[in-house]
Structures are given as structure tokens and as C-alpha cells.
Coordinates of C-alpha atoms in Angstrom, one line a residue:
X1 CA 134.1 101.1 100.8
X2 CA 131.5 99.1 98.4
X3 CA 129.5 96.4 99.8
X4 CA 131.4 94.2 97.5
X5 CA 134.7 94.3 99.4
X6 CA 133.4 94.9 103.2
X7 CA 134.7 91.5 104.4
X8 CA 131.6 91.9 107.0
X9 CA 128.7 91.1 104.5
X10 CA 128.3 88.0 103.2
X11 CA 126.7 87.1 99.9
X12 CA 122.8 87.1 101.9
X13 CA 123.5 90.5 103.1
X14 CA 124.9 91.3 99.9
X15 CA 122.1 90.1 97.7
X16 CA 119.5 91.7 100.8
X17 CA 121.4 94.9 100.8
X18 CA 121.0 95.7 96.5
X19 CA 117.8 95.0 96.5
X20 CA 116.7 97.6 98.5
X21 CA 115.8 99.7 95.5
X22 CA 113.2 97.5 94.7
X23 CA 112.4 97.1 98.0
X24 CA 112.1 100.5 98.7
X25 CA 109.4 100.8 95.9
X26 CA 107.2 98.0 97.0
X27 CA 107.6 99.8 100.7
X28 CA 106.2 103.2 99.5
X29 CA 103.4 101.2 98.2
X30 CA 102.3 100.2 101.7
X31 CA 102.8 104.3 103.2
X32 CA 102.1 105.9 100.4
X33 CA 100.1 104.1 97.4
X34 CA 98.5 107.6 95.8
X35 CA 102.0 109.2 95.6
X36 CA 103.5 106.0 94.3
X37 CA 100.9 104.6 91.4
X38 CA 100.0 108.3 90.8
X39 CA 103.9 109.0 89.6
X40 CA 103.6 105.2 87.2
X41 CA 100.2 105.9 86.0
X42 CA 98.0 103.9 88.4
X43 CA 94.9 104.2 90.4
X44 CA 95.0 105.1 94.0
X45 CA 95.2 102.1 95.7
X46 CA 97.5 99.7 97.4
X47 CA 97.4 96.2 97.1
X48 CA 95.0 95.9 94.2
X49 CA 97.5 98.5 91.8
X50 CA 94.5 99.3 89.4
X51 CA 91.1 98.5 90.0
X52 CA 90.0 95.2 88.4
X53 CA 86.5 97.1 88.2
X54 CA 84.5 99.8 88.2
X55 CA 83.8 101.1 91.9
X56 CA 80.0 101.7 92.6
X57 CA 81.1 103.1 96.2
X58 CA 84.1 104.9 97.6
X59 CA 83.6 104.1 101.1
X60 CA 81.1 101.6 103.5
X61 CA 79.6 102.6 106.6
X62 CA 78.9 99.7 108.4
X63 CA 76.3 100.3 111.1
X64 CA 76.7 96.6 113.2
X65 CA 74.1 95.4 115.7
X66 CA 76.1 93.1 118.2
X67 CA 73.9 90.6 119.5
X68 CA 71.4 89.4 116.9
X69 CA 68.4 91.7 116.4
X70 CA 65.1 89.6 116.1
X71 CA 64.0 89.4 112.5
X72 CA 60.7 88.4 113.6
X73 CA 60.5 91.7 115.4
X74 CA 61.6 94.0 113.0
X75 CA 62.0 93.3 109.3
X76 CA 60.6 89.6 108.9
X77 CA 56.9 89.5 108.9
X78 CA 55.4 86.2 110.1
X79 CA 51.6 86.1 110.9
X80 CA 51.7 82.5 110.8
X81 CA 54.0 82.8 114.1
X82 CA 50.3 84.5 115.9
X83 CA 48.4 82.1 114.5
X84 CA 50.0 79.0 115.8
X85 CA 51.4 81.0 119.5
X86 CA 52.2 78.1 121.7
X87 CA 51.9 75.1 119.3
X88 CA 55.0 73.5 119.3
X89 CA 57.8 73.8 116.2
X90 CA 57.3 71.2 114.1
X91 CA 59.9 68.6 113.9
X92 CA 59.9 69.1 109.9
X93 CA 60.6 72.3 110.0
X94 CA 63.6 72.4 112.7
X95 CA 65.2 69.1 110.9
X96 CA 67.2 68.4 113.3
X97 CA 69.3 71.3 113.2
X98 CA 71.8 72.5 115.8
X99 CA 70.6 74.8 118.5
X100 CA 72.8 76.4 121.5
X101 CA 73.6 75.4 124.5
X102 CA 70.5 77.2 126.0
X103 CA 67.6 75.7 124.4
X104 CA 69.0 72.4 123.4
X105 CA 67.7 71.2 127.1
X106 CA 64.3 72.8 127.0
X107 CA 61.5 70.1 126.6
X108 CA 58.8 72.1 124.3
X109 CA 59.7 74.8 121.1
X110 CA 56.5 77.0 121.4
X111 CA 56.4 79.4 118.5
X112 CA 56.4 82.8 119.6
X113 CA 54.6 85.4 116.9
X114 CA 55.7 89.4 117.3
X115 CA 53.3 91.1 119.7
X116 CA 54.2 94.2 117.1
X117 CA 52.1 95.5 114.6
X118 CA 53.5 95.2 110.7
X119 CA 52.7 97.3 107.6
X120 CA 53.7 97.9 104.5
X121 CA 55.5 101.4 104.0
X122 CA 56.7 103.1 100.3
X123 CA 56.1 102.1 96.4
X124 CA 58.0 99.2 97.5
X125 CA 55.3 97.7 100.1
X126 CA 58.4 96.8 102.4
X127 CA 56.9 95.1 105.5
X128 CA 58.6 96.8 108.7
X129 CA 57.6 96.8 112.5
X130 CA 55.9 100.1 114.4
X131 CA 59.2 99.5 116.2
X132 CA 60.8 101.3 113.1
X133 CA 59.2 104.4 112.2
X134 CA 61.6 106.0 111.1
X135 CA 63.5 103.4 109.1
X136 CA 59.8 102.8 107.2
X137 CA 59.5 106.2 105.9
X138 CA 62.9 105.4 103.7
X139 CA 62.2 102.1 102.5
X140 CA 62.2 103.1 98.9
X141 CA 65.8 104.1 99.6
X142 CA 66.9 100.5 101.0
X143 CA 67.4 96.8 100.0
X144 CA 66.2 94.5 102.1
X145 CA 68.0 91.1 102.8
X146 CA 66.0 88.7 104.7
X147 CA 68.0 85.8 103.6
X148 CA 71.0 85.8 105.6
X149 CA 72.6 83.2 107.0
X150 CA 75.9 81.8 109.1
X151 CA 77.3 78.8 110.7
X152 CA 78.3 80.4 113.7
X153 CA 75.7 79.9 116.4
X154 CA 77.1 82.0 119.5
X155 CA 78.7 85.5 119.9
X156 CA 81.6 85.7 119.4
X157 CA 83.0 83.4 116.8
X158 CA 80.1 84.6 115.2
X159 CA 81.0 88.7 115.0
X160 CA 84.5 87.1 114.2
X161 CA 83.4 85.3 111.1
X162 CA 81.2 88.6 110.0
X163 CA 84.2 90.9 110.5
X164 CA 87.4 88.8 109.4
X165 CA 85.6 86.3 107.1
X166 CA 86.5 83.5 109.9
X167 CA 85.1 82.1 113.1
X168 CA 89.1 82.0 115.1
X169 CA 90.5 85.0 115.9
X170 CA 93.9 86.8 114.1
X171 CA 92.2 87.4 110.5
X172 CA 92.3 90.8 109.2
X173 CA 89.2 92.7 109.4
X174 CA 87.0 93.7 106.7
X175 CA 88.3 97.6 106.9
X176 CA 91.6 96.5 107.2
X177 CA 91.7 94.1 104.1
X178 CA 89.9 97.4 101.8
X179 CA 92.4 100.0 103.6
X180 CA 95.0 97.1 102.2
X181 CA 93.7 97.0 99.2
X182 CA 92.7 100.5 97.9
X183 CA 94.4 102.8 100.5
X184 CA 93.7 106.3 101.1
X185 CA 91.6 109.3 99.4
X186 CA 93.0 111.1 103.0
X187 CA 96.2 111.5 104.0
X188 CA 95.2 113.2 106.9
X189 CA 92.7 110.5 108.6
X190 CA 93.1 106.8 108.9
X191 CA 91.6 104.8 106.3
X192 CA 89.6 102.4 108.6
X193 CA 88.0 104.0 111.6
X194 CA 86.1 102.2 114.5
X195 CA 83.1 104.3 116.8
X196 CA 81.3 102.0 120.1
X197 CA 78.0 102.7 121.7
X198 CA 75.9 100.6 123.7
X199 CA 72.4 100.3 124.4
X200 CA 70.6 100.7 127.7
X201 CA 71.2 97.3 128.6
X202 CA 75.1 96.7 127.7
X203 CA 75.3 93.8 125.7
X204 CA 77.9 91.2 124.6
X205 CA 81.6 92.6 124.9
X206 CA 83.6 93.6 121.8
X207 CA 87.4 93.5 121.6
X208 CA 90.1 95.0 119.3
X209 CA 90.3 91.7 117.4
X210 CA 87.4 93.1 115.3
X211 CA 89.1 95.8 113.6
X212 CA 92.6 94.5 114.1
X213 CA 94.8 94.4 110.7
X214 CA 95.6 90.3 112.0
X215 CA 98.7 89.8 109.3
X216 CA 98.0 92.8 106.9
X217 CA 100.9 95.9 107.9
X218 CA 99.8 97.0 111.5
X219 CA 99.0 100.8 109.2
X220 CA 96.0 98.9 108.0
X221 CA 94.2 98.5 111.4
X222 CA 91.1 100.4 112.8
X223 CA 91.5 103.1 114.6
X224 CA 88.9 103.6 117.8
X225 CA 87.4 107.2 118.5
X226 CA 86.1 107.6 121.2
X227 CA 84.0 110.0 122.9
X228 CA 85.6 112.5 125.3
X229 CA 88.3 115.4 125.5
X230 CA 90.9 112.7 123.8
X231 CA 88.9 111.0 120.5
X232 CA 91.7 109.0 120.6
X233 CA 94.2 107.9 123.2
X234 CA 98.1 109.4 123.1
X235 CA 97.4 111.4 120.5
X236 CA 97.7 114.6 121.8
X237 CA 101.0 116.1 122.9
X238 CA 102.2 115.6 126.6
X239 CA 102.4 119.0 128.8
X240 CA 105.5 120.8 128.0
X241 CA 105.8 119.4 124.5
X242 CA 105.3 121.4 121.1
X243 CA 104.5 120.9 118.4
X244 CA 108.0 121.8 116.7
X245 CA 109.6 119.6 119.3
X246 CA 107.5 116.5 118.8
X247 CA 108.4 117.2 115.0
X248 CA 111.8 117.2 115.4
X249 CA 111.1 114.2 118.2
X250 CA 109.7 112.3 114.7
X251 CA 112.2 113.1 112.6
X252 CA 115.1 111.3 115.2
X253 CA 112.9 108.1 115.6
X254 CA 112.6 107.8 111.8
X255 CA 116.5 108.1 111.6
X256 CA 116.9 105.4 114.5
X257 CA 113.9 103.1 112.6
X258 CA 115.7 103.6 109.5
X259 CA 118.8 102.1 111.1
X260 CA 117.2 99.4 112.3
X261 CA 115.3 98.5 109.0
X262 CA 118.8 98.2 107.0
X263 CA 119.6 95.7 109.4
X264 CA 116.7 93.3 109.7
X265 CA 114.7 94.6 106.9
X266 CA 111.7 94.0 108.7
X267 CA 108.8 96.0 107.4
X268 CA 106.6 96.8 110.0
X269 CA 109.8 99.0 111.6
X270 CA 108.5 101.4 108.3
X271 CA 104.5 100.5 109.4
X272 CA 105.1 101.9 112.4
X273 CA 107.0 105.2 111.1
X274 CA 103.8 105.8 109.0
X275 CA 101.4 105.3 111.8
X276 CA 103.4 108.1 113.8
X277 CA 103.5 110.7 111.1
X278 CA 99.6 109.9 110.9
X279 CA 99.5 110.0 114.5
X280 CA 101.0 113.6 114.3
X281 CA 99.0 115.0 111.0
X282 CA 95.8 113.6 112.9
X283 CA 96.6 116.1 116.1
X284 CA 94.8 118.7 113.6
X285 CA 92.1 116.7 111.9
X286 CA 90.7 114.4 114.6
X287 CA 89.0 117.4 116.8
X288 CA 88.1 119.5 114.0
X289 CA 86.2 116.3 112.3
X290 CA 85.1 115.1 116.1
X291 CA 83.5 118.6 116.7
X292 CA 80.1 118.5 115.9
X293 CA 79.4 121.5 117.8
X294 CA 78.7 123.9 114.7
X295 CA 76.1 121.4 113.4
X296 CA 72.8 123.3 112.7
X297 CA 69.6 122.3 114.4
X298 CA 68.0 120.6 112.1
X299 CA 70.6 118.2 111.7
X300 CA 70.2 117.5 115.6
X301 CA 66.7 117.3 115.2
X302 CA 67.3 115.0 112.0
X303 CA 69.2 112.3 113.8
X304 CA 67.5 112.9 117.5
X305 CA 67.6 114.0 120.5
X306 CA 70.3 111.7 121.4
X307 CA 72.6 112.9 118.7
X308 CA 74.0 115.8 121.3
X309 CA 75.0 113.1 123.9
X310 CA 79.0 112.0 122.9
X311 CA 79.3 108.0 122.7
X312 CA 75.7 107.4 121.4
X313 CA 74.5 105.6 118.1
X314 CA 73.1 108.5 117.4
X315 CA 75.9 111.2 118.0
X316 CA 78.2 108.3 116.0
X317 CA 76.2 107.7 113.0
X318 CA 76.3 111.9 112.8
X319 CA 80.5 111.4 113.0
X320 CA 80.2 108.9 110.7
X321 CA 78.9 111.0 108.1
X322 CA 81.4 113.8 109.0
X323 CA 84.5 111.4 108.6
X324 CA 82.7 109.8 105.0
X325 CA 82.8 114.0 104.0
X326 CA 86.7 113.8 104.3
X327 CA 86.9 110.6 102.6
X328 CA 87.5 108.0 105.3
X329 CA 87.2 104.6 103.3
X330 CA 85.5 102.5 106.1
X331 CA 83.7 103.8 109.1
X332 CA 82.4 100.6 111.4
X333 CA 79.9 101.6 114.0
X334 CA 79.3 99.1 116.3
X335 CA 76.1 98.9 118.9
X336 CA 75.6 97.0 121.8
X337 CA 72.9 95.3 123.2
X338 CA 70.2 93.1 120.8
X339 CA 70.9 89.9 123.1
X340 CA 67.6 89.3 124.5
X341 CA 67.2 86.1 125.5
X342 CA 64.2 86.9 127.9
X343 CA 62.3 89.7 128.5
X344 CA 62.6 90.8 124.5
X345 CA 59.3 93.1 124.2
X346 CA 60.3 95.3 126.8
X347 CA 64.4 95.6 125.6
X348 CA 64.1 95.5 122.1
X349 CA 62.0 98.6 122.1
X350 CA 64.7 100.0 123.8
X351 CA 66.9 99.1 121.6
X352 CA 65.2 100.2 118.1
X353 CA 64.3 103.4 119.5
X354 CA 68.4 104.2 120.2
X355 CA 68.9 103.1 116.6
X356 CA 66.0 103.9 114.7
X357 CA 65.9 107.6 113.9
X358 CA 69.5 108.1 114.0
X359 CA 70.5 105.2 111.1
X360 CA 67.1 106.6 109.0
X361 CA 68.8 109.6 109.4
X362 CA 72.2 109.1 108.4
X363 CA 70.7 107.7 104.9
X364 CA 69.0 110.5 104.2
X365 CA 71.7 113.0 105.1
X366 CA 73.9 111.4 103.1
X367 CA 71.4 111.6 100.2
X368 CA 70.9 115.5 100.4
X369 CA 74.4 116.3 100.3
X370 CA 75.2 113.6 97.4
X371 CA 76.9 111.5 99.4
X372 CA 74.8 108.4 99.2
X373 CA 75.3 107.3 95.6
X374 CA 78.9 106.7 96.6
X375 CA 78.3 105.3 99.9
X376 CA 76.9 101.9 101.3
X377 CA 75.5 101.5 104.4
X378 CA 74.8 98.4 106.0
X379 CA 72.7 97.5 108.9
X380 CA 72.4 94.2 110.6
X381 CA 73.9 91.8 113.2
X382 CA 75.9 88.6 113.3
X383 CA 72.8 86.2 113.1
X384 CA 68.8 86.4 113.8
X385 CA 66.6 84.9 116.6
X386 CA 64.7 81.4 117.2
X387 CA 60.6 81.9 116.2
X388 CA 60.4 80.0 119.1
X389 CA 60.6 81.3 122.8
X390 CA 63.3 80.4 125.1
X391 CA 62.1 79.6 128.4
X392 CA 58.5 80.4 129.7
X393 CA 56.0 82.2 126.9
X394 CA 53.1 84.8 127.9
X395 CA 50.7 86.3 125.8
X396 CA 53.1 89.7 126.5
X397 CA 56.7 88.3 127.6
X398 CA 58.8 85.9 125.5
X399 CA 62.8 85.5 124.9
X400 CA 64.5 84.2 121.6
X401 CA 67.7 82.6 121.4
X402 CA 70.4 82.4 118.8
X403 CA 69.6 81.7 115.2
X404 CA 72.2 81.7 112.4
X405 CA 70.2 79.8 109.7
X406 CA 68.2 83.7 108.6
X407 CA 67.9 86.8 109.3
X408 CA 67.8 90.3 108.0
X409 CA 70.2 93.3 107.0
X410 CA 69.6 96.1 105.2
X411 CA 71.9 98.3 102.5
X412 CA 71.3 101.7 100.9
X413 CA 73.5 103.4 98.5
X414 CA 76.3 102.5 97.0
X415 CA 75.5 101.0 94.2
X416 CA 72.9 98.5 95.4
X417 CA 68.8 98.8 94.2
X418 CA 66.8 100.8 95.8
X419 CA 62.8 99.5 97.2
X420 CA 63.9 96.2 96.4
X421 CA 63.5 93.0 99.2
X422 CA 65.5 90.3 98.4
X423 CA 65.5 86.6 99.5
X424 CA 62.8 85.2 101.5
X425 CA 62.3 82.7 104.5
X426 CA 59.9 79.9 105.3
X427 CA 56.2 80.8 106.5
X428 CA 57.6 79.7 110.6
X429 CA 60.6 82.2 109.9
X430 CA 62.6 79.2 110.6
X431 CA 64.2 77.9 107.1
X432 CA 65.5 80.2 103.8
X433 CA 63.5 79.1 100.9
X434 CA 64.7 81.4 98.0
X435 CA 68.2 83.2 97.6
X436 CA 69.9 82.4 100.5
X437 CA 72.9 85.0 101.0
X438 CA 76.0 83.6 103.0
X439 CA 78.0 86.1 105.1
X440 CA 81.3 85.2 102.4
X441 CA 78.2 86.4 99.5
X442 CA 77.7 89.3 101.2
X443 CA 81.3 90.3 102.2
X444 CA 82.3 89.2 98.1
X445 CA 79.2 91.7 97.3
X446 CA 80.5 95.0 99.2
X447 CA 83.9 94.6 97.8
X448 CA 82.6 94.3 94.0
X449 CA 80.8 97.6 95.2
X450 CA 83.8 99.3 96.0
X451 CA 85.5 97.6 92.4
X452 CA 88.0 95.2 94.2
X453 CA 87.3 91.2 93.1
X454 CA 87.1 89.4 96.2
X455 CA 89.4 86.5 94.6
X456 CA 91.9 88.3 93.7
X457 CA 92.4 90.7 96.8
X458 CA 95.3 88.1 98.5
X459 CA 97.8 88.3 101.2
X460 CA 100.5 85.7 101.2
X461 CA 100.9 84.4 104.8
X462 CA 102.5 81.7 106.0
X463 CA 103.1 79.7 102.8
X464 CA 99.3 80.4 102.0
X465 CA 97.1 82.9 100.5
X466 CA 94.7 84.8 102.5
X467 CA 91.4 86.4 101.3
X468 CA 88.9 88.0 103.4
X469 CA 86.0 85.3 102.1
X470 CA 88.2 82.3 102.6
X471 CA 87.9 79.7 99.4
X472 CA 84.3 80.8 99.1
X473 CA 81.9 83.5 98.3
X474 CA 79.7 84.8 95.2
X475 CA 78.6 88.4 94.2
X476 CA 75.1 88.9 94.7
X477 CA 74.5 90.6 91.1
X478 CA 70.4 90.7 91.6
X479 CA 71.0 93.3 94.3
X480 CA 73.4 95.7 92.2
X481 CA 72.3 98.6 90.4

């Protein structure tokens, strides 16, 4: 019987059931974007169709610092800070500005200079700490900028904001919104996938929200590995299940999930058959990208001693460049534990040591097997640290608290300069007082690199349209090769 004389559809079900040809096309789009443009002459991408520009990389590698790394300790170089140790912050240069809830009570701001030694390193003359020796032997490869800033203050709505592009929580991540917009070069792998470590001293907790898809398809969210027998959780098959029966387990749900999508024509019901047929193709590709057992020596001895133990930076900047090899589009490494409030001498040389050698080391693999010209990597935090101490100062012991108003990342490959520094802060480390880059610049800056146009990359959502840098953000062009 036709759908025009079934007395049990009316005219919405009618109009709802014929337009599943369309439908159906703009569905394929979302699970399978190469097949689809490929066969109608496109690029392989999915919500962008073609590119609007030329990509300068094909995939990020996001090394993030959670907690705020001190600039002043690290990247920033700030004699003045030594000269003036203990003299109070002038009330010119702090202006009045907003501090946390855990310095706004303290009576005195003394300024606190590094009690680390700085050179310069490279053709470049890069300044960088003796608590990065590593990282200053590839300066020449790396842009420097020192003139970050935020208006989130504490933890959490901070990494929010740095991730989704907003301070509350249910935005789409950054890898979610480029696995939206240019899918997948790897049907095999998810396009967005997420690896924890934490420093020696734990640090600030992370949740799913980070690399969640918010109100993109659920397909588009990260997808943890972690370290272990099982990289990632209910992925392998239960005892007394093979592989032919799962297969033929798949093929029923799809049937029953097909039923169910001509009858609410719901979309995530066809998300979710995706992520199961990934789900199953990954039982293959996950351990045989996760094994690094067949890694030669020298790559070991490359990335560090700590690059054998599963769950540390180290060992997950070496996955990292295993899963950029089969074409992953976004790999987000996070590391915990650059909070230090108190006691920062002794923990942040902790701290750099875990990261140091190993995220030198990824640059430069990635540069001898030609990766790196296609790849950015990034390296930074959510915000910086106070020049001043919080609580009591010592010639040897000093805390910093929360600074959003600068602080420094680095990038390499990509498509960005190479040896360059870019931006620079106030002699007290306090203020920016040339090129100021705002976290919206820099998320609008690494999707140019990959050839998307941050305006135009939009999700309609509840009546409104949704971009990952909000109603703001500019391209920093003086950074791009």
C-alpha cells in the first residue's frame, strides 16, 4: 500500500516519511563524509563540504598543561622580578585587577623573581629556563607566544573556556568541532582521541566534559585511551563471544535502530550505529597502534626513560605520534599537575623534567619522519602565574597563584614560523604590552591552520548558531608561515 492511502499517516508523517531521500544524504554525511563528497566531487570533510582554504596542517597534537605552568619559570624571562625580590607590586602596575579568592586577602604582593637560571638558546636567541633543556635545543623549530591571555581566573571554567571556547560547561570541544567539520582521513580510528597522565603530585581533576561532542552528533566526541590491557573500555569482545557473532550481533541492532529511526527520525539512533561499527573495526587497530613494544631504542632513548612506563607524558606523547602516522585528526594529551600554589621550586622541577624531554622529543620525531610540516603541536596551559608570591617568600621557597591576564604557549609545525617569539609582556611579567593573543585568537588561528574559517564552521542549536570561538576571535596571520 503507498503512503498516500495508509489511513495511519497523516500529512506530517507523510511529508517526514518522503523526505527521507534527502535525509538519508545529509545522514551519510555525518557517518561517512569521504564516501559521500568523494562520489559528488568534494573534499573529505563533513560539515565544512569543501575547504574554504588551503590546510597548512592535517591534524593538531595538543600537548595541555592543566594547572597553569609558571611563565616566570619557564619561558618569560624577567630579571627585573630579582632585582626588586620582596618590594611590593606596584599599585600601577596591578590596576586594580581581579585576583582569586586566595590572594585577594593577603596584606603585601612581594614580587617573586625565578631562582632559575635563563639563556638564550638557537639562531633565534629564544630565552628559556635550565628547567628545559631539552625544549631549548629546538627552539629554532618553535614559536613562542608569551602573550596569552583569558578571563577565566580559576580551574575549571578556565580549561572549559580553552577546550569548548566557553567558560560553562555542554560546548563541544575543540576536537569535536574539527572531527565535525573535516571528518576522517581513517576509517579505522576515531577522529578525536584523548590520552591522561599526571605528574608526581596529581593535580586539578579533569572530566569528560573536555572532549565531550556537547550538541555536535555524539560520533564526534573524544575518545579516551588509556593505559593497560583494555586502551579502551568495552571494546573488546566478552568471553565466549566471536568475532563472527558480534558481527552478526551488529548487523541485528542496526536492523532494530533502523526501525526505530523511521519512526522518530531521530539522528543520533544512526550516531550511535556508527560509533558501534567503529567500536568493532577498532578491535583490530587500537592494540596494534597502542603497542609500542617494537619501538627501536633510540626512540626510547629519544623521548626518555619514562617513555616505557604506560600512562606517562612521555609514553603518550610517543602514542601520540603513532596515532598522527594513521592519520588521527586530533590527539589531546592532557597532564596533570602545574598548580603550585606553594612550594613551586621544588614541584615545578618535577613537573618539567616529566614533560620536558618527551614533548622536545615528539617535535623532533615528527620532523625526521616528515610529519611535522603537516602537524601542529601546541604546548601550554589554561592561564600563567602571579610574579608575586602567595603566602610567605624565602630567598629559596615561593608559591604563585592564578594569573589569566599572560602567559606562554608554544607551537611547532604546522604551518606556523619557526625561531620566531611573538608578543611580549610588561618588565614585572604582570601586564601584555604588544600583541596580546586571546584564547578565541588562538583557537581562530589553529583552525585557519587546518583550512576551516572559524566564522563559518556553525552548528545550529537551539534557535542559535554555535561556533567554537563564540562571536569573537581573529587569525593571528604574523605567526603563519
Amino acid at each position: 500500500m503507498s503512503l498516500l492511502h495508509n489511513s495511519n499517516i497523516d500529512r506530517r508523517q507523510f511529508l517526514t516519511k518522503t523526505s527521507l531521500g534527502l535525509g538519508s544524504l545529509a545522514l551519510s554525511s555525518l557517518l561517512d563524509p569521504g564516501n559521500l563528497l568523494a562520489n559528488i566531487g568534494g573534499s573529505n570533510s563533513a560539515g565544512l563540504g569543501k575547504l574554504p582554504l588551503v590546510p597548512k596542517a592535517k591534524r593538531v597534537i595538543y600537548l595541555f598543561q592543566s594547572g597553569g605552568p609558571s611563565q616566570m619559570e619557564l619561558f618569560d624571562y624577567k630579571p627585573l622580578l630579582n632585582e626588586r625580590f620582596g618590594q611590593e607590586l606596584p599599585a600601577s602596575i596591578r590596576a586594580g585587577q581581579r585576583l582569586t579568592g586566595m590572594t585577594s586577602s593577603q596584606n603585601s604582593f612581594p614580587l617573586a623573581g625565578s631562582v632559575f637560571d635563563f639563556a638564550q638558546y638557537g639562531q633565534s636567541g629564544a630565552w628559556v629556563s635550565e628547567l628545559m633543556p631539552h625544549t631549548a635545543k629546538i627552539v629554532d623549530e618553535l614559536c613562542f607566544v608569551k602573550s596569552m591571555h583569558t578571563e577565566a581566573i580559576n580551574h575549571d571554567p578556565a580549561i572549559t573556556f580553552f577546550q569548548t571556547g566557553s567558560q560553562l560547561s555542554g560546548r563541544p570541544s575543540m576536537g569535536s568541532w574539527v572531527s565535525y567539520g573535516l571528518g576522517s582521513d581513517n576509517k579505522n580510528l576515531p577522529e578525536f582521541c584523548v590520552l591522561l597522565s599526571r605528574g608526581k603530585n596529581g593535580g586539578q581533576p579533569l572530566y569528560a566534559k573536555l572532549w565531550g561532542s556537547g550538541f555536535l552528533p555524539s560520533l564526534h566526541q573524544g575518545v579516551q585511551f588509556r593505559s593497560g590491557k583494555d586502551p579502551v573500555l568495552y571494546l573488546n569482545n566478552p568471553n565466549g563471544l566471536s568475532n563472527k557473532s558480534r558481527r552478526r550481533m551488529l548487523d541485528a541492532l542496526k536492523d532494530l535502530h533502523e526501525i526505530k529511526y523511521d519512526r522518530v527520525m531521530d539522528p543520533e539512533i544512526n550516531s550511535r550505529i556508527s560509533q558501534y561499527e567503529m567500536a568493532y573495526r577498532m578491535q583490530s587497530s587500537v592494540p596494534e597502534t597502542m603497542d609500542i613494544s617494537k619501538e627501536p631504542d633510540y626512540i626510547y632513548d629519544m623521548y626518555g626513560p619514562d617513555s616505557r612506563k604506560p600512562g606517562t607524558f612521555a609514553a603518550n606523547c610517543l602514542l601520540a605520534r603513532r596515532l598522527a602516522e594513521k592519520d588521527v585528526k586530533f590527539i589531546q594529551l592532557y597532564h596533570q599537575g602545574w598548580d603550585q600554589h606553594g612550594n613551586l621550586p621544588r614541584d615545578i622541577q618535577i613537573m618539567s623534567k616529566s614533560v620536558d624531554q618527551a614533548g622536545a622529543a615528539l617535535v623532533m620525531d615528527l620532523k625526521q619522519r616528515g610529519l611535522l610540516e603537516d602537524t601542529l603541536v601546541v604546548w601550554g596551559g589554561e592561564f600563567g602565574r602571579t610574579n608575586y608570591s602567595q603566602g610567605k617568600l624565602t630567598v629559596d621557597n615561593y608559591g604563585r597563584d592564578h594569573h589569566p591576564r599572560c602567559f606562554t604557549m608554544w607551537m611547532a609545525g604546522g604551518g606556523v614560523k619557526k625561531g620566531v617569539t611573538y608578543g611580549e609582556t610588561c618588565e614585572f611579567g604582570y601586564n601584555i604590552v604588544k600583541d596580546p593573543v586571546h584564547v578565541h585568537d588562538f583557537q581562530a588561528t589553529m583552525l585557519h591552520l587546518m583550512g576551516v574559517d572559524h566564522e563559518k564552521l556553525i552548528f545550529k542549536h537551539q534557535g542559535r548558531r554555535f561556533r567554537l570561538t563564540d562571536v569573537s576571535g581573529h587569525v593571528v596571520h604574523d605567526i603563519i608561515s
